PDB file of C-alpha atoms in Angstrom:
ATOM      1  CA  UNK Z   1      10.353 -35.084  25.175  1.00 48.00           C
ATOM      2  CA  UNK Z   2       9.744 -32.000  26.668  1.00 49.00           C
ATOM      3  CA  UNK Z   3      12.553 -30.411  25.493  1.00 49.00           C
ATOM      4  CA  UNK Z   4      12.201 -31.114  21.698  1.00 49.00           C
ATOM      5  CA  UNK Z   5       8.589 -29.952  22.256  1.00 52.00           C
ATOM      6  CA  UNK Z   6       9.742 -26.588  22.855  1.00 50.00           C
ATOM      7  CA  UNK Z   7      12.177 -26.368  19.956  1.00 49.00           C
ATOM      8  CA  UNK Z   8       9.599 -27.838  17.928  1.00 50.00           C
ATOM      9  CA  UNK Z   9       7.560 -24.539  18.869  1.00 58.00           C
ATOM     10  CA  UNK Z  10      10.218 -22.175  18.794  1.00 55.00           C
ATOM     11  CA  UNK Z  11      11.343 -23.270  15.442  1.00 55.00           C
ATOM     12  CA  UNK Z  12       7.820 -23.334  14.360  1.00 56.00           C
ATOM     13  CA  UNK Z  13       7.674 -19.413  15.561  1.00 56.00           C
ATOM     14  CA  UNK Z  14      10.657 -18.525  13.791  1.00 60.00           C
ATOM     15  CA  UNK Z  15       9.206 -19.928  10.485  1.00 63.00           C
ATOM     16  CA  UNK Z  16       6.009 -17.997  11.219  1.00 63.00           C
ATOM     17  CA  UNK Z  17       7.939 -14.913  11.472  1.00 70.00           C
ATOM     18  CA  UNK Z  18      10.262 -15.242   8.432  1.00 77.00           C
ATOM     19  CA  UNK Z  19       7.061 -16.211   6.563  1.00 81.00           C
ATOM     20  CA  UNK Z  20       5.757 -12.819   7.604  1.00 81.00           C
ATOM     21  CA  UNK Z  21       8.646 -10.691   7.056  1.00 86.00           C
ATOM     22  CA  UNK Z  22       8.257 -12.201   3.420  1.00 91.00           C
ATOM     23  CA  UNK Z  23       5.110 -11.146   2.901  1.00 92.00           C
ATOM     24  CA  UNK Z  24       5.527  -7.921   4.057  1.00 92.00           C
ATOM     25  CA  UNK Z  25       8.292  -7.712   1.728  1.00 93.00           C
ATOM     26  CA  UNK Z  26       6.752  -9.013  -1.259  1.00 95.00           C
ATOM     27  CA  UNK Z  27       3.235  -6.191  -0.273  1.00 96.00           C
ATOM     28  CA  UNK Z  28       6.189  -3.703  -0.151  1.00 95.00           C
ATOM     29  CA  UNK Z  29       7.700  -4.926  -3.800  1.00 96.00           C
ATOM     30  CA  UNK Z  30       4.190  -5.005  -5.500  1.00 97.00           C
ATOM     31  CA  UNK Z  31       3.167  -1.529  -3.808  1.00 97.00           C
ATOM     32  CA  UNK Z  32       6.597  -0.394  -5.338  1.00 96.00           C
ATOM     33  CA  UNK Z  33       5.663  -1.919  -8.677  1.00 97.00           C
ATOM     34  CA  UNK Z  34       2.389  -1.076  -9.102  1.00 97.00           C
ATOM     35  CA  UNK Z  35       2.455   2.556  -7.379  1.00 97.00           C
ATOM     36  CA  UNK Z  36       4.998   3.778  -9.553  1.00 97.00           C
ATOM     37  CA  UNK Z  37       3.536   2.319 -13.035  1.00 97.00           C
ATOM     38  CA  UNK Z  38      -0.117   3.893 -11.645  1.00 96.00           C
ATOM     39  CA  UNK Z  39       2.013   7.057 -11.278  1.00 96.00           C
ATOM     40  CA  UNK Z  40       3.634   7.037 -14.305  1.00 95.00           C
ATOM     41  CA  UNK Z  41       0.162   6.084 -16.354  1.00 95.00           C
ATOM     42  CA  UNK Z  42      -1.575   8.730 -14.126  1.00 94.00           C
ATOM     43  CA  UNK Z  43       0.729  11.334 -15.171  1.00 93.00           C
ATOM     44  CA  UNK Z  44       0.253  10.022 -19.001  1.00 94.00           C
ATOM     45  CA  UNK Z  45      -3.664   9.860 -18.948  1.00 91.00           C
ATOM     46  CA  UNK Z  46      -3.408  13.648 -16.832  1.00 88.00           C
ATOM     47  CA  UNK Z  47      -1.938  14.990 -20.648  1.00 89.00           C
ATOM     48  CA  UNK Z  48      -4.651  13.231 -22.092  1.00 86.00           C
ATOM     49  CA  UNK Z  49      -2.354  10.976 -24.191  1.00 87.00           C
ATOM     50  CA  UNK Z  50      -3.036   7.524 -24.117  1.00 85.00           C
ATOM     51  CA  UNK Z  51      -6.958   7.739 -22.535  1.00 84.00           C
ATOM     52  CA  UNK Z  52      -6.846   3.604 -23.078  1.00 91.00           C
ATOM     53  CA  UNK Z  53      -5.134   2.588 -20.622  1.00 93.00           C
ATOM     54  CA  UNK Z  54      -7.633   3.862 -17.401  1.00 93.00           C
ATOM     55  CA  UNK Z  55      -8.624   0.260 -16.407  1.00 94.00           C
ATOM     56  CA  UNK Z  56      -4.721  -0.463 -16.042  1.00 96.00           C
ATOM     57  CA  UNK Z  57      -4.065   2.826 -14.103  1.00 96.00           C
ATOM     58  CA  UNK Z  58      -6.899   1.769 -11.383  1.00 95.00           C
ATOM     59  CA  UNK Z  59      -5.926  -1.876 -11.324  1.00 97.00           C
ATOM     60  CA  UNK Z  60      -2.501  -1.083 -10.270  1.00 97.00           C
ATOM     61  CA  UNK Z  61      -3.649   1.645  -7.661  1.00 96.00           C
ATOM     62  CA  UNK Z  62      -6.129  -1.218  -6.935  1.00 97.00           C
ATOM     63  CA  UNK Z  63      -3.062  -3.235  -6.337  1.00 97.00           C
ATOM     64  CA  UNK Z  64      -0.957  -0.500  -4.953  1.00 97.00           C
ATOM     65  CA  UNK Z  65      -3.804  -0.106  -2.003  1.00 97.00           C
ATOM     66  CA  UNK Z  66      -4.258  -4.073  -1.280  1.00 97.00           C
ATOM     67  CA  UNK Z  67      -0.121  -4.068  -0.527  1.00 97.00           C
ATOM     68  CA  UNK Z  68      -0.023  -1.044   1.621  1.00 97.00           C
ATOM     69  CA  UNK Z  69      -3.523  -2.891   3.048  1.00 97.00           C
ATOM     70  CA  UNK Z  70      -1.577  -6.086   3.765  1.00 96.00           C
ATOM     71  CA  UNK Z  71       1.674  -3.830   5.210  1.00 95.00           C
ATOM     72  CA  UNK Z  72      -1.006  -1.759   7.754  1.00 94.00           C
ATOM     73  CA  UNK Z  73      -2.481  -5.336   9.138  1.00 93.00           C
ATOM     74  CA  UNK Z  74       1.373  -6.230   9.430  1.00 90.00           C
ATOM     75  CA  UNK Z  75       2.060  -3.570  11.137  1.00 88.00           C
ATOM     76  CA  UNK Z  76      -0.782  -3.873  13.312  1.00 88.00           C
ATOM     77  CA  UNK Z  77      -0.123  -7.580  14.350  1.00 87.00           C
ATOM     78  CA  UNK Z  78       3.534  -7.404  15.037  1.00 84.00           C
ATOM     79  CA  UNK Z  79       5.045  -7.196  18.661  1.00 81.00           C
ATOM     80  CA  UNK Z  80       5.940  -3.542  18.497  1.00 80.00           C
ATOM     81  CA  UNK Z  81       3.760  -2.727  15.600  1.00 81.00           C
ATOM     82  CA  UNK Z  82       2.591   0.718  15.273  1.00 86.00           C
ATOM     83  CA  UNK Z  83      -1.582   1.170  15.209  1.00 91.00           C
ATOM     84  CA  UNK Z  84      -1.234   4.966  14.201  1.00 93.00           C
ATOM     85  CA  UNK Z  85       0.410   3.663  10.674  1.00 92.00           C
ATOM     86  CA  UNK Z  86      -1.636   0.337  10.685  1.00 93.00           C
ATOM     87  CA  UNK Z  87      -4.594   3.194  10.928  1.00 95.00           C
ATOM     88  CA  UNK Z  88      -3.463   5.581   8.436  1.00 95.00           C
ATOM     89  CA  UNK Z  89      -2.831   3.052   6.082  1.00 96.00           C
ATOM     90  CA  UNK Z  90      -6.214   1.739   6.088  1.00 96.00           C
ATOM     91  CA  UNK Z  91      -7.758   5.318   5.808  1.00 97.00           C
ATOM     92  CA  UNK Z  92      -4.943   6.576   3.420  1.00 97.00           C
ATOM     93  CA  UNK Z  93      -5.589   3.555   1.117  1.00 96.00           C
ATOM     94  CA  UNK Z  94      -9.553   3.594   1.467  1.00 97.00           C
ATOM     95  CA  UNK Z  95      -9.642   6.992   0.462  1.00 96.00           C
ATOM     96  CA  UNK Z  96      -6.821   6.499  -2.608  1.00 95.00           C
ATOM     97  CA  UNK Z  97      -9.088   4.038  -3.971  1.00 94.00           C
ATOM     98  CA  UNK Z  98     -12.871   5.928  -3.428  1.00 96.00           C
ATOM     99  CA  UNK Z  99     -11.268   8.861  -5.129  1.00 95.00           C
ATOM    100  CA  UNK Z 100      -9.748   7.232  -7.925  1.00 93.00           C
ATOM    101  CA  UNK Z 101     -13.071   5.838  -8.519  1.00 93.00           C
ATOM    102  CA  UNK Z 102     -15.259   8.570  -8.425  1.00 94.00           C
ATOM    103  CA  UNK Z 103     -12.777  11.414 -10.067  1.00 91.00           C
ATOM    104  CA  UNK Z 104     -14.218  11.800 -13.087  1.00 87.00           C
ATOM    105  CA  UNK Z 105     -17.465  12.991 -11.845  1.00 92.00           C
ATOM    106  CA  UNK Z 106     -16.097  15.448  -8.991  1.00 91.00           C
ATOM    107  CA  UNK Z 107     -15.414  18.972 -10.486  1.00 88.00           C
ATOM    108  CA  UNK Z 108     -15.896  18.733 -13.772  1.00 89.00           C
ATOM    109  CA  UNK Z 109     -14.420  21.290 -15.764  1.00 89.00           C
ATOM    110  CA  UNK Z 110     -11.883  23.917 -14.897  1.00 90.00           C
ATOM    111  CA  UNK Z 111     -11.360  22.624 -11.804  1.00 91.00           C
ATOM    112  CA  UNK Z 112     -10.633  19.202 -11.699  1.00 90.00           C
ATOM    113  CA  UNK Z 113      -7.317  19.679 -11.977  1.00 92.00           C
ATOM    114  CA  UNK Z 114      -7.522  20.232  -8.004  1.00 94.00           C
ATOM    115  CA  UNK Z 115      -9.081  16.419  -7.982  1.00 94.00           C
ATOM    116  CA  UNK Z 116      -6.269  15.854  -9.937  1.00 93.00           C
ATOM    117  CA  UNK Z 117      -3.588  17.056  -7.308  1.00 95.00           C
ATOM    118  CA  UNK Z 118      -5.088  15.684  -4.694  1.00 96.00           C
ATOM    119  CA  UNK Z 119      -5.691  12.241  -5.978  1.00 95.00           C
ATOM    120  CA  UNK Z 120      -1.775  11.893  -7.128  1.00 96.00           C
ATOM    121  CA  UNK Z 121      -0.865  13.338  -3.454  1.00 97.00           C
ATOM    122  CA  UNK Z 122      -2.865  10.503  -1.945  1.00 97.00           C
ATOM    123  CA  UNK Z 123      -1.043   8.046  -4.686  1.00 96.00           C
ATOM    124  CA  UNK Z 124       2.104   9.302  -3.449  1.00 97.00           C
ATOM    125  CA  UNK Z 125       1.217   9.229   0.128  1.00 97.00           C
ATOM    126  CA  UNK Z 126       0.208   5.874  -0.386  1.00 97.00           C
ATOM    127  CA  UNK Z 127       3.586   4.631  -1.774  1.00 97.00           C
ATOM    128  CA  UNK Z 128       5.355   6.439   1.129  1.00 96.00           C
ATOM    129  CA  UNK Z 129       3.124   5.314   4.152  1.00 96.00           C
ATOM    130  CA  UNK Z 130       3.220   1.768   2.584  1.00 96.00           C
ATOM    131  CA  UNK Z 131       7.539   1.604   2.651  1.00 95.00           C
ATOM    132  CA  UNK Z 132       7.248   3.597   5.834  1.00 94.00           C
ATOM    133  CA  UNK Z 133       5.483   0.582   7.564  1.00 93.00           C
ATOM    134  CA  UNK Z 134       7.189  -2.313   5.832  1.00 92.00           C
ATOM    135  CA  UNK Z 135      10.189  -0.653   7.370  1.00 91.00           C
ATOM    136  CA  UNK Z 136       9.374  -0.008  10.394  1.00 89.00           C
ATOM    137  CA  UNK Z 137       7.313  -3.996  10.600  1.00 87.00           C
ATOM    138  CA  UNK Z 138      11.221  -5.327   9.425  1.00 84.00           C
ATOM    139  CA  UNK Z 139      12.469  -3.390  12.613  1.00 83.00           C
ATOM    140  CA  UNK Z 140       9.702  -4.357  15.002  1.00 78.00           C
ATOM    141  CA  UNK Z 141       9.994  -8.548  13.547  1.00 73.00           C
ATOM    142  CA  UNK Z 142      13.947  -8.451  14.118  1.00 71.00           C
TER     143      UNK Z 142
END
């Protein structure tokens, strides 16, 4: 009895930890996904072509920020986790999204193109901190 008890729990563990492996690898697909088509729409709405399509640009940085969110708590709860990326990714992504909201009223005029920069460095940043942990949380979970 006692014996299938503890298989019973170390089977149980193993499912919990391919179960989180999997959902750090689907956070790391959608921040893939949805960083690179807020990029890409970003980049569009920065010529000033297709103004429309704003909402979709900040849902999918919306997006992009939740997955590297849910890839910094990973990283934070795994055995061998990292708390410096689990921190940066919280800050990284808070800040992505307050800017992205709030860009169109900060230097208005000539200058916004510096908002500009900045915001698509933090976009960027986000992407790359975001695969950065998912690959370091696959290392850590092995």
């Amino acid at each position: 009895m006692l014996v299938a008890r503890a298989y019973t729990t170390h089977a149980a563990a193993g499912r919990e930890r391919t179960y989180a492996v999997m959902i750090i690898r689907i956070a790391s697909i959608v921040l893939s996904l949805a960083g690179i088509l807020a990029l890409i729409f970003g980049l569009v709405l920065w010529t000033g072509m297709a103004l429309n399509i704003i909402s979709l640009h900040m849902l999918l940085g919306l997006l992009a920020v939740a997955a590297l969110w849910v890839i910094g708590i990973g990283q934070a709860l795994v055995r061998g986790g990292s708390w410096i990326i689990a921190a940066c990714a919280v800050i990284v992504g808070a800040l992505t999204g307050w800017l992205g909201m709030i860009q169109a009223s900060l230097l208005v005029g000539d200058y916004h193109w510096i908002i500009q920069v900045i915001h698509l460095l933090l976009g960027v940043l986000t992407i790359g901190l975001g695969h950065m942990g998912a690959a370091r949380y696959r290392r850590a979970a092995a």
